[in-house]
PDB file of C-alpha atoms in Angstrom:
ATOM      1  CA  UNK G 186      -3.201  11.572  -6.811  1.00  0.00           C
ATOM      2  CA  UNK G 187      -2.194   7.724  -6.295  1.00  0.00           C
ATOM      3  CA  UNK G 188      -1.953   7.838  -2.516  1.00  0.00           C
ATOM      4  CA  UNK G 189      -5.047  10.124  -2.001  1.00  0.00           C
ATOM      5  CA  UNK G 190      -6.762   7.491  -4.201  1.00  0.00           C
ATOM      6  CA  UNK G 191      -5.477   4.234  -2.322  1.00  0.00           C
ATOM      7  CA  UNK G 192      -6.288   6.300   0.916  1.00  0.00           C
ATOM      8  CA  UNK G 193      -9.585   6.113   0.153  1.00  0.00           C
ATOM      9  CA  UNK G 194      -9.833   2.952  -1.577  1.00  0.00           C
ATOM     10  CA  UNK G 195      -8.749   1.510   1.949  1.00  0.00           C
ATOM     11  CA  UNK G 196     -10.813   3.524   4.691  1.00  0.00           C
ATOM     12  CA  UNK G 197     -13.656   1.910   6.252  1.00  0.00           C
ATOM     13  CA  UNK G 198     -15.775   4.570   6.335  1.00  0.00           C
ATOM     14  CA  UNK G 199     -15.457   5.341   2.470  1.00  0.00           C
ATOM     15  CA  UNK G 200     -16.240   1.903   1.861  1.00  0.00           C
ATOM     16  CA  UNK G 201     -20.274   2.896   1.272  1.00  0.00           C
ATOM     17  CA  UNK G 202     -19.631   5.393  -0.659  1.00  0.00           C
ATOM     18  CA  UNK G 203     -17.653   3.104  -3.216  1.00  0.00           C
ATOM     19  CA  UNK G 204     -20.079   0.622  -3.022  1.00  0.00           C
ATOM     20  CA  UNK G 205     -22.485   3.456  -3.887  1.00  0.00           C
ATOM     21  CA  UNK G 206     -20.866   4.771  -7.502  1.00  0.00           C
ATOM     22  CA  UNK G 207     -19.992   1.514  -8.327  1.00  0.00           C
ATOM     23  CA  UNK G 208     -23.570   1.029  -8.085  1.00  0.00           C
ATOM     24  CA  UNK G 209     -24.500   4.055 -10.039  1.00  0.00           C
ATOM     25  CA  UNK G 210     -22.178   3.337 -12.538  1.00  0.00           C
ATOM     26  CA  UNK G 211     -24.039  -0.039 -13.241  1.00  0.00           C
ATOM     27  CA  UNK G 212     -26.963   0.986 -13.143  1.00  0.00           C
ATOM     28  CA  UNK G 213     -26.287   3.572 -15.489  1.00  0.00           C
ATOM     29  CA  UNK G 214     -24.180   1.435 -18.160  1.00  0.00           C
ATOM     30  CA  UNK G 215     -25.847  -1.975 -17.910  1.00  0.00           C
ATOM     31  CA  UNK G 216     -23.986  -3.395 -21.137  1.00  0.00           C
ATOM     32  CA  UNK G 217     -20.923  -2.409 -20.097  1.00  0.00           C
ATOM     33  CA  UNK G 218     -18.111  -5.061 -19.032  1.00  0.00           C
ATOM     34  CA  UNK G 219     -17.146  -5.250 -15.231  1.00  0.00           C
ATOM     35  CA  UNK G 220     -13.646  -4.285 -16.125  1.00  0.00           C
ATOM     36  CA  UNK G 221     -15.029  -0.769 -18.403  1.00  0.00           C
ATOM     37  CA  UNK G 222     -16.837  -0.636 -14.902  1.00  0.00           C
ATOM     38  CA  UNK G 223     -13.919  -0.500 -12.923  1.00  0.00           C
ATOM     39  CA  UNK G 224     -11.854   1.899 -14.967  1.00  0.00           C
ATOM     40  CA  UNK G 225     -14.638   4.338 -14.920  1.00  0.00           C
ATOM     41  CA  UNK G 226     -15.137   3.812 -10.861  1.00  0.00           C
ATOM     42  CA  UNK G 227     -11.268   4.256 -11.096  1.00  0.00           C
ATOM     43  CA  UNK G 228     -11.400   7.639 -13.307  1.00  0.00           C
ATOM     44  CA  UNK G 229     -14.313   9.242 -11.732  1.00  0.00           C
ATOM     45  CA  UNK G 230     -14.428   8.205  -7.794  1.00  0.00           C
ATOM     46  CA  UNK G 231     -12.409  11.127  -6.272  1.00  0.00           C
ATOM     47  CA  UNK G 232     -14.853  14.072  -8.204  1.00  0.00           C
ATOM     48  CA  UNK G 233     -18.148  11.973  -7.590  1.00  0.00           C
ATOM     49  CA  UNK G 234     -17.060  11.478  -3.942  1.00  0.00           C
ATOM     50  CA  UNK G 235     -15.853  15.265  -3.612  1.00  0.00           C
ATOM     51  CA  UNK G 236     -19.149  16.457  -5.155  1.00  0.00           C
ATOM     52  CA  UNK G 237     -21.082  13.733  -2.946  1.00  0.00           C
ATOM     53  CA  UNK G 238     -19.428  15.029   0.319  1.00  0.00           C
ATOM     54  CA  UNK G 239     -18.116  18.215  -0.136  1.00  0.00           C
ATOM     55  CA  UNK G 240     -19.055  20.597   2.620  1.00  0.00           C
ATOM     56  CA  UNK G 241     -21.669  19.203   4.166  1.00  0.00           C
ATOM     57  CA  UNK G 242     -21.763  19.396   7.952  1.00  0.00           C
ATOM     58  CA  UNK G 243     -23.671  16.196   8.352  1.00  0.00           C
ATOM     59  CA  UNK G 244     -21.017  14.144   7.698  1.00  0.00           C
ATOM     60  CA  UNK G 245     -17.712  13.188   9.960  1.00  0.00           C
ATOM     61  CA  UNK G 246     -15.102  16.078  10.074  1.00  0.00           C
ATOM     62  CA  UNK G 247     -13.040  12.728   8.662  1.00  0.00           C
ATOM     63  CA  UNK G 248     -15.298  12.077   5.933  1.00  0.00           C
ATOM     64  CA  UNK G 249     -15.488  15.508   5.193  1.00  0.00           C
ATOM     65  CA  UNK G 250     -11.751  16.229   4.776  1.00  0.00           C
ATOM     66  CA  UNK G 251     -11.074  12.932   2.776  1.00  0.00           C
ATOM     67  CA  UNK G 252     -13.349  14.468   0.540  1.00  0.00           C
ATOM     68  CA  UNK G 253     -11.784  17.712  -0.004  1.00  0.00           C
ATOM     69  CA  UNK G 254      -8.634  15.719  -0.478  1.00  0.00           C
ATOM     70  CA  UNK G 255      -5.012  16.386   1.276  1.00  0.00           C
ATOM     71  CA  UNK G 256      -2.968  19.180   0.631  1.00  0.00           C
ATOM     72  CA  UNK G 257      -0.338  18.682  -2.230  1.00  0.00           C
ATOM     73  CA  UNK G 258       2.456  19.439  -0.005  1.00  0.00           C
ATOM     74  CA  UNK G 259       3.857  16.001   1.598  1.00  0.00           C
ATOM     75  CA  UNK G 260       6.114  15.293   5.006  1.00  0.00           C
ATOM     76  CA  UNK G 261       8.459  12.994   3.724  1.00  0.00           C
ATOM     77  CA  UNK G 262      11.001  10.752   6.144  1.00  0.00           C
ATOM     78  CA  UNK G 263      13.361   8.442   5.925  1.00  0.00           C
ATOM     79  CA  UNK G 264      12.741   6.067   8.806  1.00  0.00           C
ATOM     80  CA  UNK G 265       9.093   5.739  10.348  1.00  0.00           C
ATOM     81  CA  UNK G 266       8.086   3.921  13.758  1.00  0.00           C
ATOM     82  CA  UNK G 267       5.055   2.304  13.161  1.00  0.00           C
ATOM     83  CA  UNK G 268       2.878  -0.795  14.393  1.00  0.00           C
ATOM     84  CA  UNK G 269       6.375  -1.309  16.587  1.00  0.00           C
ATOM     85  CA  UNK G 270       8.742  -1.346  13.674  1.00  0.00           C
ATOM     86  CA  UNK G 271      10.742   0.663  12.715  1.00  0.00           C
ATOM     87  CA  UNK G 272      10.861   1.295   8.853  1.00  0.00           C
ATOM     88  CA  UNK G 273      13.353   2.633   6.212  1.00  0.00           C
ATOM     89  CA  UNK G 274      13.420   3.333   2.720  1.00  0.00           C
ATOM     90  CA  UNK G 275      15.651   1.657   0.790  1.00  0.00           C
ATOM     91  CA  UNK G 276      18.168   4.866   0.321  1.00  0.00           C
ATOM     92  CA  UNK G 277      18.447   5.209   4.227  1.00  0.00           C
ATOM     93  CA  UNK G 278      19.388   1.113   4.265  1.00  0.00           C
ATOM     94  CA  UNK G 279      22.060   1.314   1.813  1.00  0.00           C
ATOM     95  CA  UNK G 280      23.456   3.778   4.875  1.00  0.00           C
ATOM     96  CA  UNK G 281      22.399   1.729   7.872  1.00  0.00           C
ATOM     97  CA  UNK G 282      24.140  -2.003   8.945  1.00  0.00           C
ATOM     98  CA  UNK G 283      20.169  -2.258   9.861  1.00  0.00           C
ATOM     99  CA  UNK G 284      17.662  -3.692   6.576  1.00  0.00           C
ATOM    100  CA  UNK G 285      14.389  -2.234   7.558  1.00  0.00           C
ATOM    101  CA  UNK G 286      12.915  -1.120   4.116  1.00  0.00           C
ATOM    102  CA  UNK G 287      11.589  -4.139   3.124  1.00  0.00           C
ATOM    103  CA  UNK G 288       7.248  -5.005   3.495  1.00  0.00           C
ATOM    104  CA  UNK G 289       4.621  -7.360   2.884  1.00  0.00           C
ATOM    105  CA  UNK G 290       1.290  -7.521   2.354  1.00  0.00           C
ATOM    106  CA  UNK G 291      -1.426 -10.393   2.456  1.00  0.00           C
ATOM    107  CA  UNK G 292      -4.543  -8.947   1.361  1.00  0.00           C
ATOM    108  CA  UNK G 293      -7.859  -9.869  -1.248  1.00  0.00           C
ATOM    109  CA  UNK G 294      -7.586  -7.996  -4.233  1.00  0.00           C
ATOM    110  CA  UNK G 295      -9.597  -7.956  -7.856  1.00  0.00           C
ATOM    111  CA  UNK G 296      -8.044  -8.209 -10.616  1.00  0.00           C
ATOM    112  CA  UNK G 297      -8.046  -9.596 -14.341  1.00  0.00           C
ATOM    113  CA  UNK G 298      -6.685 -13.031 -14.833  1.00  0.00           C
ATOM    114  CA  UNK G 299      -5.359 -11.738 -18.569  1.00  0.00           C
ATOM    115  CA  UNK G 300      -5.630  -8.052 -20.073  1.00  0.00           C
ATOM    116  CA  UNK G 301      -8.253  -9.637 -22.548  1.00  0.00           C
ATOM    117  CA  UNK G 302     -10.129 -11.179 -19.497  1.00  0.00           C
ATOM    118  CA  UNK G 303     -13.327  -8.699 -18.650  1.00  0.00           C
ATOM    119  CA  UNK G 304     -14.413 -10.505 -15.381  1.00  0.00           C
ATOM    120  CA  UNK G 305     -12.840  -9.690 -12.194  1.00  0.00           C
ATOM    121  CA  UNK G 306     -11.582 -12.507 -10.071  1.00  0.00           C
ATOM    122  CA  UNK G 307     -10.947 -12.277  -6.241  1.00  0.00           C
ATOM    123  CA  UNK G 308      -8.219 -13.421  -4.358  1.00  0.00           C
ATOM    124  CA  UNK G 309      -6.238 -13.461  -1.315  1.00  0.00           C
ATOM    125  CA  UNK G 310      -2.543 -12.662  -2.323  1.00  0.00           C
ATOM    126  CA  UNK G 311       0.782 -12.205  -0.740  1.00  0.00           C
ATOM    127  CA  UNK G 312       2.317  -9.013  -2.210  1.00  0.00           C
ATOM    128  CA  UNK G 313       6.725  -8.430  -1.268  1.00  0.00           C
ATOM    129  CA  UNK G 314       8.215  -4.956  -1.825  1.00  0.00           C
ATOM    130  CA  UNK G 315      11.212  -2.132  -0.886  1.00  0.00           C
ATOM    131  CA  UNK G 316      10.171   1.420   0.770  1.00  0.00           C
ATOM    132  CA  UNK G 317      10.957   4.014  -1.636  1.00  0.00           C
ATOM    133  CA  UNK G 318       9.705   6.790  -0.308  1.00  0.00           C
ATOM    134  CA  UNK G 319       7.934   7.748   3.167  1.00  0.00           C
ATOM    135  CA  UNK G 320       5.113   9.954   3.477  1.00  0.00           C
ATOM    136  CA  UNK G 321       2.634  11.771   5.706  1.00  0.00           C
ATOM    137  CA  UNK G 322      -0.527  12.725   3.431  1.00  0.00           C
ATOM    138  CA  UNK G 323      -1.917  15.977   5.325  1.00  0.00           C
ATOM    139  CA  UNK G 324      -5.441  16.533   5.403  1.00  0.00           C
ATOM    140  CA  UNK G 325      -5.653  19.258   7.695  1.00  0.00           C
ATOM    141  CA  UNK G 326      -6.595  17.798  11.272  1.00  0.00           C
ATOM    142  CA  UNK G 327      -4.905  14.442  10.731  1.00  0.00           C
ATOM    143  CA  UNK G 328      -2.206  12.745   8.478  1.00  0.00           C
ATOM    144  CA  UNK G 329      -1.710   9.483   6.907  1.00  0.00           C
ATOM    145  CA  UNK G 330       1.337   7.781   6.247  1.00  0.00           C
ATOM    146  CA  UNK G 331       2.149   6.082   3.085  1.00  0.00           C
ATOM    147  CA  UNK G 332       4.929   3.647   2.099  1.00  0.00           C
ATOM    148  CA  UNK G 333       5.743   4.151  -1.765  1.00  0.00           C
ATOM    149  CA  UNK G 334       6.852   1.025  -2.683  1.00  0.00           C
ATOM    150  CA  UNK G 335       8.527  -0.969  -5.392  1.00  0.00           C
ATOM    151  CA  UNK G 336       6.570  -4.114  -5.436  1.00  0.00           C
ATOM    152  CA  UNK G 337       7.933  -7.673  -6.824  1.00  0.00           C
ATOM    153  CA  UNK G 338       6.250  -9.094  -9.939  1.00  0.00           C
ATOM    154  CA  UNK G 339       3.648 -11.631  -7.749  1.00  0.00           C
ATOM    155  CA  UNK G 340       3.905 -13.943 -11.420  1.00  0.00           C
ATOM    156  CA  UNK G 341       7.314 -14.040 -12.176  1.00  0.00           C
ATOM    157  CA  UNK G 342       8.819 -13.075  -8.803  1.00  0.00           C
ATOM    158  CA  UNK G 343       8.098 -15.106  -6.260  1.00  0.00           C
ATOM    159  CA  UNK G 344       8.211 -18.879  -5.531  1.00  0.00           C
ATOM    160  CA  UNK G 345       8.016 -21.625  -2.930  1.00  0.00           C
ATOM    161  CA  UNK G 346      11.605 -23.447  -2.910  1.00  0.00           C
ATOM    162  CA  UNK G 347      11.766 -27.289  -1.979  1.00  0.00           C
ATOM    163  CA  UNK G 348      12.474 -26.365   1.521  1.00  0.00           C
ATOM    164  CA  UNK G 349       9.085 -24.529   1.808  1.00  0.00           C
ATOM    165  CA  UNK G 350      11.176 -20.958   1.958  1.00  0.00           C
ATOM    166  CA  UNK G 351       9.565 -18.113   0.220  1.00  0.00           C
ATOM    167  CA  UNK G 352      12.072 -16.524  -2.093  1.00  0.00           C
ATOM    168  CA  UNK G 353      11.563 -13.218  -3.850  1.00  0.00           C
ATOM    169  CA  UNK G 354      13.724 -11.829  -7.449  1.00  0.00           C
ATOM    170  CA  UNK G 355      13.505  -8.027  -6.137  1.00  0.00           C
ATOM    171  CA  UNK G 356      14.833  -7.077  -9.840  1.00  0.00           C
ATOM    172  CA  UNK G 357      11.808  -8.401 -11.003  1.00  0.00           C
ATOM    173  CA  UNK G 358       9.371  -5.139 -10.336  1.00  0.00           C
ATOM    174  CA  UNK G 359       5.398  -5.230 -11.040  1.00  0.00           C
ATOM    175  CA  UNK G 360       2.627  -2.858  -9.768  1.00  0.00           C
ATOM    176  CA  UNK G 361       4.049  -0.204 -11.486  1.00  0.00           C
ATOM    177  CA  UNK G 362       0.360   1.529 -11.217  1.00  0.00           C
ATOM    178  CA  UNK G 363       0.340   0.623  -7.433  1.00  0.00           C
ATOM    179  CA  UNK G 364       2.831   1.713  -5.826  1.00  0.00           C
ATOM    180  CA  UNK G 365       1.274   3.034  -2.486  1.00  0.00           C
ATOM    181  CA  UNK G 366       0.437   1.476   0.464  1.00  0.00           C
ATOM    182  CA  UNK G 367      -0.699   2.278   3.851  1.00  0.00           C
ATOM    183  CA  UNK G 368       2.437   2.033   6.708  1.00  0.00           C
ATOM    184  CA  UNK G 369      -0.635   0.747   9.071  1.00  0.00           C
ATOM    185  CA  UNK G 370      -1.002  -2.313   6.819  1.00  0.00           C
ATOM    186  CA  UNK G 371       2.095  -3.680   6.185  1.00  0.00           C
ATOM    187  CA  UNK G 372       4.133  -6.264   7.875  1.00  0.00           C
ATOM    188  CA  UNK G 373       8.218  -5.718   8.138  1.00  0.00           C
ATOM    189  CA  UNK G 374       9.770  -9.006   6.257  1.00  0.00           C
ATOM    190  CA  UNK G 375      13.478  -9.259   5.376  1.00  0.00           C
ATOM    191  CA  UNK G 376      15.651 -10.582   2.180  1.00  0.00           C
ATOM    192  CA  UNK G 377      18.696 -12.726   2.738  1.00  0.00           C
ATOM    193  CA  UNK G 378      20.621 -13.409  -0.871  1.00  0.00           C
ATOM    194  CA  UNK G 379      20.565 -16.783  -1.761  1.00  0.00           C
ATOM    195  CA  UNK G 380      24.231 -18.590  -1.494  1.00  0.00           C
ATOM    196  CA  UNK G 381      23.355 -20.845  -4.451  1.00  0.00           C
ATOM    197  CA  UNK G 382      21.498 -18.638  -6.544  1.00  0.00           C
ATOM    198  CA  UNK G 383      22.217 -14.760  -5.856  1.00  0.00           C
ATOM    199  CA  UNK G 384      19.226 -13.864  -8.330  1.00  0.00           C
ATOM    200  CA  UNK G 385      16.788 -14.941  -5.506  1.00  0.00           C
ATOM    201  CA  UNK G 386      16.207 -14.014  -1.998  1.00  0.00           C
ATOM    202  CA  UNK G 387      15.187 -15.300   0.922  1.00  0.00           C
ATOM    203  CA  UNK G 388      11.900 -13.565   2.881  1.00  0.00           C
ATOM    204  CA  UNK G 389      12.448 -13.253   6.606  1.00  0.00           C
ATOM    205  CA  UNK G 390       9.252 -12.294   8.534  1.00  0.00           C
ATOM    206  CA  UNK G 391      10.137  -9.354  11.118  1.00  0.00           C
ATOM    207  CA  UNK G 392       9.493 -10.698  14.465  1.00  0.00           C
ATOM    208  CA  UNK G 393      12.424  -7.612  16.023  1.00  0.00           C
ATOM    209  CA  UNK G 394      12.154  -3.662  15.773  1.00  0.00           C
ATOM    210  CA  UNK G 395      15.713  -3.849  13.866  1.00  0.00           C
ATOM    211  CA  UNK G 396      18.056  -6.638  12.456  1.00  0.00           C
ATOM    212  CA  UNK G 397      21.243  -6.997  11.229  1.00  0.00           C
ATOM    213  CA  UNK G 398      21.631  -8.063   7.849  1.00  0.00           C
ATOM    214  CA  UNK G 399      24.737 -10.210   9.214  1.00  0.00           C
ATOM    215  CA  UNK G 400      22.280 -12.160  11.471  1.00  0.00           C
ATOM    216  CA  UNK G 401      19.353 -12.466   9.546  1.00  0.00           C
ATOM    217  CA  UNK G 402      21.119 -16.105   7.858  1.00  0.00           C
ATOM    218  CA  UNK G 403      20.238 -17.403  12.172  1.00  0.00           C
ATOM    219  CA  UNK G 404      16.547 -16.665  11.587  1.00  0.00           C
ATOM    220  CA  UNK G 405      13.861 -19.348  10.932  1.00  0.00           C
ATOM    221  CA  UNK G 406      11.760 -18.480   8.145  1.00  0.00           C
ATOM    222  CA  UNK G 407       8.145 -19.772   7.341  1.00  0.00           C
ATOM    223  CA  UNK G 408       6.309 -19.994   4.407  1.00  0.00           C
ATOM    224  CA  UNK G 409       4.006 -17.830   2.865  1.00  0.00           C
ATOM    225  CA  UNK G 410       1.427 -16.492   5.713  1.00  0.00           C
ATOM    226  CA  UNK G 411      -2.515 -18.513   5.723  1.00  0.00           C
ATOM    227  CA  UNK G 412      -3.999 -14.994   7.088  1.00  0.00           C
ATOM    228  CA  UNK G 413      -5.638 -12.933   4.793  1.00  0.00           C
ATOM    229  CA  UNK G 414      -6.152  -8.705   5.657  1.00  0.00           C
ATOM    230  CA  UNK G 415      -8.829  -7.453   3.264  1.00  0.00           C
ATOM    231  CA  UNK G 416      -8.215  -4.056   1.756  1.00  0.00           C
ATOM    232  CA  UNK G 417     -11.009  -2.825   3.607  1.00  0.00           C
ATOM    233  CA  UNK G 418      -9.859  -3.874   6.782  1.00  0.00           C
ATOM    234  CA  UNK G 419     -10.785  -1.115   9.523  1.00  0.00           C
ATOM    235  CA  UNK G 420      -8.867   2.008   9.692  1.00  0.00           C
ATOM    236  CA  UNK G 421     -10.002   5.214  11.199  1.00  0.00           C
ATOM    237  CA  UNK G 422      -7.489   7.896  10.084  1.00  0.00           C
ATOM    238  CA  UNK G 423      -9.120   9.915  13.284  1.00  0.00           C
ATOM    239  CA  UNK G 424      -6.568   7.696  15.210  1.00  0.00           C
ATOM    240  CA  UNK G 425      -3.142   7.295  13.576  1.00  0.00           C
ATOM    241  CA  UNK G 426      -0.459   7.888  16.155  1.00  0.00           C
ATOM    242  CA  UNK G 427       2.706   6.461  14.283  1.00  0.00           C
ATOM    243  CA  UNK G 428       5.949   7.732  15.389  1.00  0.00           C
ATOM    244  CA  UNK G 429       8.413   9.464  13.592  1.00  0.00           C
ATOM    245  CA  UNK G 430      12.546   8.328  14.223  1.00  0.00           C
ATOM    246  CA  UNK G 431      14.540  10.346  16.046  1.00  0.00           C
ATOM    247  CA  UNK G 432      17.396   9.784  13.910  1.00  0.00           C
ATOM    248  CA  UNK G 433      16.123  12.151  11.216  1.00  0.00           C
ATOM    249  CA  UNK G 434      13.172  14.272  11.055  1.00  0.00           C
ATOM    250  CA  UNK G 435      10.623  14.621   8.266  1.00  0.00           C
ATOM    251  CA  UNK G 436      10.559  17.910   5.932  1.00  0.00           C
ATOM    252  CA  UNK G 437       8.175  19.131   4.036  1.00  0.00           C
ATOM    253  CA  UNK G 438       8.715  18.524   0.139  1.00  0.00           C
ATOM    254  CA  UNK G 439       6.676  20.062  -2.928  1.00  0.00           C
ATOM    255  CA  UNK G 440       6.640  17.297  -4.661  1.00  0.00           C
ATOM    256  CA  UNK G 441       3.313  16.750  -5.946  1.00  0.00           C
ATOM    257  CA  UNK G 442       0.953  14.289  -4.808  1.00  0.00           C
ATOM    258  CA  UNK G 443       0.640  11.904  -7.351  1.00  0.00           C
TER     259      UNK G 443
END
């Protein structure tokens, strides 16, 4: 239930109603640390906003079907046209001359500056990662599509080199707990090997639909981006139109939602 989770961790018009239990859940556990706060948001959201919701008719048909939650069924693709990219997952690269599967991410997140730490701290961080896995999350009148994504450890790696180039290690995975993100919020970037030290790579900010791993080396690439895109940026799910490639079409796959 990880994407149906981040789905609604990252809808606008959710955004109340997590402002809401978090709410209740202080109020009702005063003593309690912000991070015990947070895991129990975490652990009980999705039943307290299903029981909150539910059926009731005075709510958005949107509203109303992110409560219910999506069908455990997913599409699943290999190449997605979305936001006027074109995106791959990493399997359907190793098969393609084009490199397409890799995404970033500026965005404000809270987190724990240490496991022992108990107060959250806000920032705005850049966040580098490879497409596993494409999917369409089906609630019944709409779908949302979801990159599953192996992200790289924002600690140990990424740096700023002397030339002001951001370089990524892409063995170096973190997030393991967050893999999912929404395709509408992600930006296409691209990793060049570094001649000197093949350990690091080079991030390339898509500015093309497709490029050509041989002609990537040609492209300019700037530092780490100044703008920020809050995880609660707008998105109303009653108006996704991404495109699916022609190359290959989606099929449906039991897997289950998780």
């Amino acid at each position: 239930m990880l994407a149906h989770f981040y789905i609604l961790n990252n809808t606008d018009i959710v955004l109340p109603y997590i402002i809401a239990q978090k709410e209740f859940v202080k109020r009702n556990n005063p003593r309690m640390s912000e991070k015990w706060m947070l895991n129990e948001h975490n652990k009980n959201f999705m039943q307290w906003f299903q029981n909150k919701v539910g059926t009731n008719t005075g709510v958005l048909e949107t509203l109303q079907r992110l409560a219910l939650g999506p069908n455990f069924d997913v599409f699943t693709f290999s190449a997605y046209d979305i936001n006027n990219y074109t995106f791959y997952t990493k399997t359907q690269d190793d098969k393609s001359t084009m490199q397409n599967s890799g995404v970033m991410i500026v965005a404000e997140s809270e987190h724990f500056a240490t496991r022992h730490d108990k107060n959250l701290v806000t920032a705005s961080m850049s966040y580098f990662g490879v497409i596993e896995d494409i999917w369409e999350v089906d609630y019944g009148p709409f779908k949302v599509p979801v990159f599953k994504c192996k992200w790289v450890d924002i600690n140990n790696g990424v740096k700023v080199d002397e030339n002001d180039f951001t370089m990524v290690d892409l063995n170096r995975i973190g997030h393991r707990d967050e893999p999912f993100i929404m395709a509408s919020q992600v930006k296409q970037v691209f990793y060049v090997t570094d001649a000197v030290d093949n350990i690091w790579s080079m991030v390339i900010h898509g500015t093309s639909n497709h490029l050509n791993v041989e002609e990537a080396d040609a492209m300019q690439t700037p530092s780490l981006p100044n703008a920020s895109q809050s995880f609660h940026d707008v998105f109303d799910v009653d108006y996704v139109h991404a495109v699916r490639d022609d190359h290959e079409e989606g099929i449906w796959d039991n897997t289950t939602l998780n």
